[in-house]
Short mmCIF file of C-alpha atoms in Angstrom, two decimals:
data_model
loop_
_atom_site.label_atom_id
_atom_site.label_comp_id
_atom_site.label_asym_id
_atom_site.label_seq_id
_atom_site.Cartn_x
_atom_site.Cartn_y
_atom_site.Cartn_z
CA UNK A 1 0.00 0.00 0.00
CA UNK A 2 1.45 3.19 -0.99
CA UNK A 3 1.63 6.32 1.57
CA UNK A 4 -2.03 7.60 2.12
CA UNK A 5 -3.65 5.65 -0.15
CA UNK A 6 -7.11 5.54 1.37
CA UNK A 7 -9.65 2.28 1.12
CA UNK A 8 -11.50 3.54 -1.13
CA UNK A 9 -9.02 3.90 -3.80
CA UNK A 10 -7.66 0.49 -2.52
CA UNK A 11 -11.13 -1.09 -3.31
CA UNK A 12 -11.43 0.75 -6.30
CA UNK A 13 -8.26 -0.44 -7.71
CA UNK A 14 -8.91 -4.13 -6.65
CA UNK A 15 -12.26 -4.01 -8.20
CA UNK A 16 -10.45 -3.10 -11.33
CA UNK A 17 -8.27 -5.92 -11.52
CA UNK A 18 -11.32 -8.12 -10.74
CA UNK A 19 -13.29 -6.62 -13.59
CA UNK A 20 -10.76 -7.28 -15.86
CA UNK A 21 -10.13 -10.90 -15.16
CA UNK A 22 -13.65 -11.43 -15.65
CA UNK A 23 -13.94 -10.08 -18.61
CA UNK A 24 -10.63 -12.16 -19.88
CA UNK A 25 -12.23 -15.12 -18.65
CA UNK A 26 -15.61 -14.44 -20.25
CA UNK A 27 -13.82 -14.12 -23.53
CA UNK A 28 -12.04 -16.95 -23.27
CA UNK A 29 -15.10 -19.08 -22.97
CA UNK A 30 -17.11 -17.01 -25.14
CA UNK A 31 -14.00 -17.10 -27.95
CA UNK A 32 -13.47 -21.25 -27.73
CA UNK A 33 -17.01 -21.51 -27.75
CA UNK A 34 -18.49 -19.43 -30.61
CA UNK A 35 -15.09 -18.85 -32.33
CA UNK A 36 -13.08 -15.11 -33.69
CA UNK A 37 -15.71 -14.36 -35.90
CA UNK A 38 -19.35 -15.25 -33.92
CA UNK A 39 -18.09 -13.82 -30.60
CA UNK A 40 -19.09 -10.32 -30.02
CA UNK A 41 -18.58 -7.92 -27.36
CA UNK A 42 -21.87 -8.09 -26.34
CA UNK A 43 -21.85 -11.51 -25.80
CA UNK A 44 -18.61 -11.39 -23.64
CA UNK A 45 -20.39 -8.47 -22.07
CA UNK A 46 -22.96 -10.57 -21.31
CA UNK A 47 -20.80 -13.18 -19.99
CA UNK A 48 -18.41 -11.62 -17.73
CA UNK A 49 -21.71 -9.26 -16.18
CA UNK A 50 -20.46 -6.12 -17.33
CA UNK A 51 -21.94 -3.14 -19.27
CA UNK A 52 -20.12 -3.25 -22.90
CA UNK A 53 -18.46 0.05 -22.46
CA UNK A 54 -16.40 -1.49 -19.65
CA UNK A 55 -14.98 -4.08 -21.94
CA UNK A 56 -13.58 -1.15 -24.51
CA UNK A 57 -12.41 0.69 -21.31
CA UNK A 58 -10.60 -1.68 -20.05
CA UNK A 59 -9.42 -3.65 -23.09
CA UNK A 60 -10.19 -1.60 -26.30
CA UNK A 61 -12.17 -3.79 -29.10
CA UNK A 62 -12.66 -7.32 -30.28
CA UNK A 63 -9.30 -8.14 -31.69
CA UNK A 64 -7.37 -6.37 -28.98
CA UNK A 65 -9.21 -8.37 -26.58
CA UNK A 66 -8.79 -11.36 -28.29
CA UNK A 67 -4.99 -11.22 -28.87
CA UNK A 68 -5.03 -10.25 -24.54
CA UNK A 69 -6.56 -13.43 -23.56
CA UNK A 70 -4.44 -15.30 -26.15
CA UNK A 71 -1.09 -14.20 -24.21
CA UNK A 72 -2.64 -14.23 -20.63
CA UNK A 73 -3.90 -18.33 -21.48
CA UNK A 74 -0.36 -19.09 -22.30
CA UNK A 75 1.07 -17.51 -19.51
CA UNK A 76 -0.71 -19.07 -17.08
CA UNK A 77 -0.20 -22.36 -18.79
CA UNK A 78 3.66 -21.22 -18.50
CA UNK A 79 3.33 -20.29 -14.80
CA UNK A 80 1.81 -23.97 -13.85
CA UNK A 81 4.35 -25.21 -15.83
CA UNK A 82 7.08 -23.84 -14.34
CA UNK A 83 5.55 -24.76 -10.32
CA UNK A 84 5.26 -28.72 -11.45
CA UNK A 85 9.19 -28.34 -12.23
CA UNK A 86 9.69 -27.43 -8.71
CA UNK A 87 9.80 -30.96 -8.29
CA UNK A 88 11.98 -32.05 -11.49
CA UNK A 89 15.24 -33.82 -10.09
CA UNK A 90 18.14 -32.17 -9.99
CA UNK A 91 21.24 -34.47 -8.53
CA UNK A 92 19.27 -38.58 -8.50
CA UNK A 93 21.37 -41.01 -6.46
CA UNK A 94 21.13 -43.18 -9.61
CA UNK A 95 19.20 -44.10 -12.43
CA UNK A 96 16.23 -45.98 -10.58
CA UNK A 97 15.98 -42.88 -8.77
CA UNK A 98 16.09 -40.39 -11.64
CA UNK A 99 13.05 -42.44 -13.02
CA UNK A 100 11.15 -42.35 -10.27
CA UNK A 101 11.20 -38.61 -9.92
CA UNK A 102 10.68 -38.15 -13.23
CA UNK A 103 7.75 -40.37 -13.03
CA UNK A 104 6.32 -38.20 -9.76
CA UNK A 105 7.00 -34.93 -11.99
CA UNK A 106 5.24 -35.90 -15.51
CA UNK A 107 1.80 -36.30 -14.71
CA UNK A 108 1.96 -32.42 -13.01
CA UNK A 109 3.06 -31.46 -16.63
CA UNK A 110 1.28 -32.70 -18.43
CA UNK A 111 -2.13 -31.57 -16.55
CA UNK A 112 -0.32 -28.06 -18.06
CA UNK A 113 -0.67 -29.47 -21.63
CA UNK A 114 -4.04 -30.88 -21.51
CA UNK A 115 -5.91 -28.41 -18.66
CA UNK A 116 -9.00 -27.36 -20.67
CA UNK A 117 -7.63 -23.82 -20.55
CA UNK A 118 -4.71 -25.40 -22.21
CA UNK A 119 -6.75 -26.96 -24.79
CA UNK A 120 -9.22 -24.05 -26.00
CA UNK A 121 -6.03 -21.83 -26.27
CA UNK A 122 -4.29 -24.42 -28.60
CA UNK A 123 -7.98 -24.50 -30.62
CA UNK A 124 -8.16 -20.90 -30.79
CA UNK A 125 -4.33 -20.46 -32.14
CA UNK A 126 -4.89 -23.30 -34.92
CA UNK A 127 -8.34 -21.71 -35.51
CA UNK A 128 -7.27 -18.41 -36.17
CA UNK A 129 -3.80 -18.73 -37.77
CA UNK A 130 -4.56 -17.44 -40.54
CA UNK A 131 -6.44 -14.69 -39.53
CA UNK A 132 -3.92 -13.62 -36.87
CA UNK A 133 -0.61 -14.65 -38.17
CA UNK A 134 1.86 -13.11 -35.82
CA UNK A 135 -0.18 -14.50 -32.76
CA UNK A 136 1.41 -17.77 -32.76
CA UNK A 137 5.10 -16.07 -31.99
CA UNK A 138 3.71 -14.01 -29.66
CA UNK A 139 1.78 -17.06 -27.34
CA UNK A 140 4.96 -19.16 -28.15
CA UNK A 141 7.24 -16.13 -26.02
CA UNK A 142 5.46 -16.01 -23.51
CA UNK A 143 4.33 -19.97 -23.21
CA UNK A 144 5.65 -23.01 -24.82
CA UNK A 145 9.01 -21.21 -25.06
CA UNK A 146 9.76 -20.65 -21.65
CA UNK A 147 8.40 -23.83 -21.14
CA UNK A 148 11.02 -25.57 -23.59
CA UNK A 149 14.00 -23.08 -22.04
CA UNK A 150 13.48 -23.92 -18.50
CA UNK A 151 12.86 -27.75 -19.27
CA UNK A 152 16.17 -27.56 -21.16
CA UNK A 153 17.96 -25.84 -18.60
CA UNK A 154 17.15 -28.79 -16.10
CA UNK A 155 17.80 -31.54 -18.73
CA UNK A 156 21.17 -29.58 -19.35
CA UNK A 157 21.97 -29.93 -15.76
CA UNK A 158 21.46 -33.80 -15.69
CA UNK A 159 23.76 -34.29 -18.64
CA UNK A 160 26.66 -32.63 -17.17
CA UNK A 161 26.45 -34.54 -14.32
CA UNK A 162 26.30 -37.44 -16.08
CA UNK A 163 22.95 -38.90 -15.36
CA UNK A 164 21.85 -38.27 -19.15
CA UNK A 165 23.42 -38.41 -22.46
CA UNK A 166 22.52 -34.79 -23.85
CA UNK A 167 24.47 -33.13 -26.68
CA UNK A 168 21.10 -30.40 -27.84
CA UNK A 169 19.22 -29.70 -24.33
CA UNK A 170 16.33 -27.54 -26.35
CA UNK A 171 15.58 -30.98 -28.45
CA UNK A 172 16.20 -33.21 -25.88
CA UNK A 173 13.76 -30.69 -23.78
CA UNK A 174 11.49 -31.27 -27.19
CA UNK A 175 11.52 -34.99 -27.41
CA UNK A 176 10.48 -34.78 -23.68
CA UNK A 177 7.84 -32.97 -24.03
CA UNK A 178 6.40 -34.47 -27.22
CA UNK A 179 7.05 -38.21 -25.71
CA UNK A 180 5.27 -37.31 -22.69
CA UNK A 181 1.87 -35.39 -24.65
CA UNK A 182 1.45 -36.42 -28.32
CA UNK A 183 -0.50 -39.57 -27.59
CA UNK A 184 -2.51 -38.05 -24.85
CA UNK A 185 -3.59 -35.49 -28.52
CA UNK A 186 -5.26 -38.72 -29.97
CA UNK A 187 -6.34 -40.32 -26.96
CA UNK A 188 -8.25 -37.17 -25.61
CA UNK A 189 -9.68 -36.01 -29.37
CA UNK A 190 -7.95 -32.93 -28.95
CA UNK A 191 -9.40 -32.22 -25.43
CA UNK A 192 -12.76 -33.01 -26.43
CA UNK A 193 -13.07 -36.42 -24.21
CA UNK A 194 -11.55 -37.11 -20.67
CA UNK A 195 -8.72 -39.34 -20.67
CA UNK A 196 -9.14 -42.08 -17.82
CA UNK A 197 -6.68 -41.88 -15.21
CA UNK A 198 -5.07 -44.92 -15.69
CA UNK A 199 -4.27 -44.35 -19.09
CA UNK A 200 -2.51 -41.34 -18.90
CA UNK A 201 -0.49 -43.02 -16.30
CA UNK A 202 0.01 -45.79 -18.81
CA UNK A 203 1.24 -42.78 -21.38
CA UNK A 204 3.38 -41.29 -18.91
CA UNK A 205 5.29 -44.29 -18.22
CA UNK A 206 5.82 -45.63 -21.71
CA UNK A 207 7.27 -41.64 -22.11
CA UNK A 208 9.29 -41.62 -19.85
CA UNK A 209 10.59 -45.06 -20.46
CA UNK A 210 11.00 -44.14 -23.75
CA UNK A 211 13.02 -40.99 -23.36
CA UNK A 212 15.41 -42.38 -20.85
CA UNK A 213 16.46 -45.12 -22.71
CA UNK A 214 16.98 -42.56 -25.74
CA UNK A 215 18.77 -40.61 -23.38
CA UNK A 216 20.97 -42.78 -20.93
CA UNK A 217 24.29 -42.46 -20.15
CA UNK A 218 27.31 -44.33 -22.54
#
């Protein structure tokens, strides 16, 4: 709290944050739902409980909006990301333990890749590529690819001490990630039906398997 700031402008600032997240979330639903071109900013309006001045107030028009929520999905897909690597191993006794860590970690990253919020971003980006063709660089910056960098950084670690055989840390980082989610992209019908529970686990293990015997030590 800054020096005299009163409540009132306290609340009033808070409140403004609020609105604005609930309009981003209303458009999120109201974009993966009805698509770029049905959504309107009346129905987001409409949505989020807010007159549709507010929305041009606080976030200017339709395209503005939609490139906003675009950005804020991946970074909060990013953010998760990066608190399930809190637990990614760093210095394994040995290579039983290495997999078993690795085994406790994937299934927290992979809820990052297939969260629904995760999915209807992914469905907007295809969706609109064309329309929006500088959109996908700017989700990748500040998502997937910070993603990718700090997975690599920790896969770099593990190679030079030893515990993996890593020569390109940003493709081994890839093959991790892709071993871990492509079958899940199949399995799941792009997000449209729930995976059960023992079947991702099933996934998870065969990709982890997979990439550790790709990846093991001379």
């Amino acid at each position: 709290m800054s020096a005299g700031e009163t409540t009132r402008e306290r609340t009033g600032r808070r409140g403004r944050v609020d609105k604005r997240e609930a309009i981003l979330d209303a458009a999120l639903r109201v974009f993966s739902r009805e698509g770029y071109e049905r959504a309107s900013i009346d129905m987001i309006a409409a949505e989020a409980g807010v007159a549709k001045p507010t929305i041009y107030n606080h976030l200017g028009g339709k395209e503005n909006l939609f490139r906003q929520i675009m950005v804020d999905a991946a970074r909060e897909t990013s953010a998760k990301f990066m608190a399930a690597l809190d637990g990614f191993p760093t210095d394994p006794a040995d290579a039983a333990e290495l997999r078993a860590r690795l085994l406790a970690v994937a299934p927290a990253m992979v809820e990052c890749f297939h969260h629904p919020e995760s999915w209807a971003l992914q469905r907007l980006l295809y969706a609109e590529s064309v329309r929006f063709p500088d959109l996908y660089g700017d989700v990748r910056a500040n998502g997937a690819g910070q993603v990718a960098d700090a997975l690599a950084g920790r896969l770099a670690r593990l190679g030079n001490a030893g515990h993996l055989r890593i020569a390109d840390p940003d493709r081994a980082a890839a093959h991790f990630i892709a071993l871990l989610t492509h079958e899940l992209v199949g399995l799941s019908e792009l997000g449209n039906r729930e995976v059960p529970p023992a079947e991702v686990e099933r996934v998870v293990t065969a990709g982890v398997d997979a990439f550790l015997r790709a990846y093991a030590p001379a």
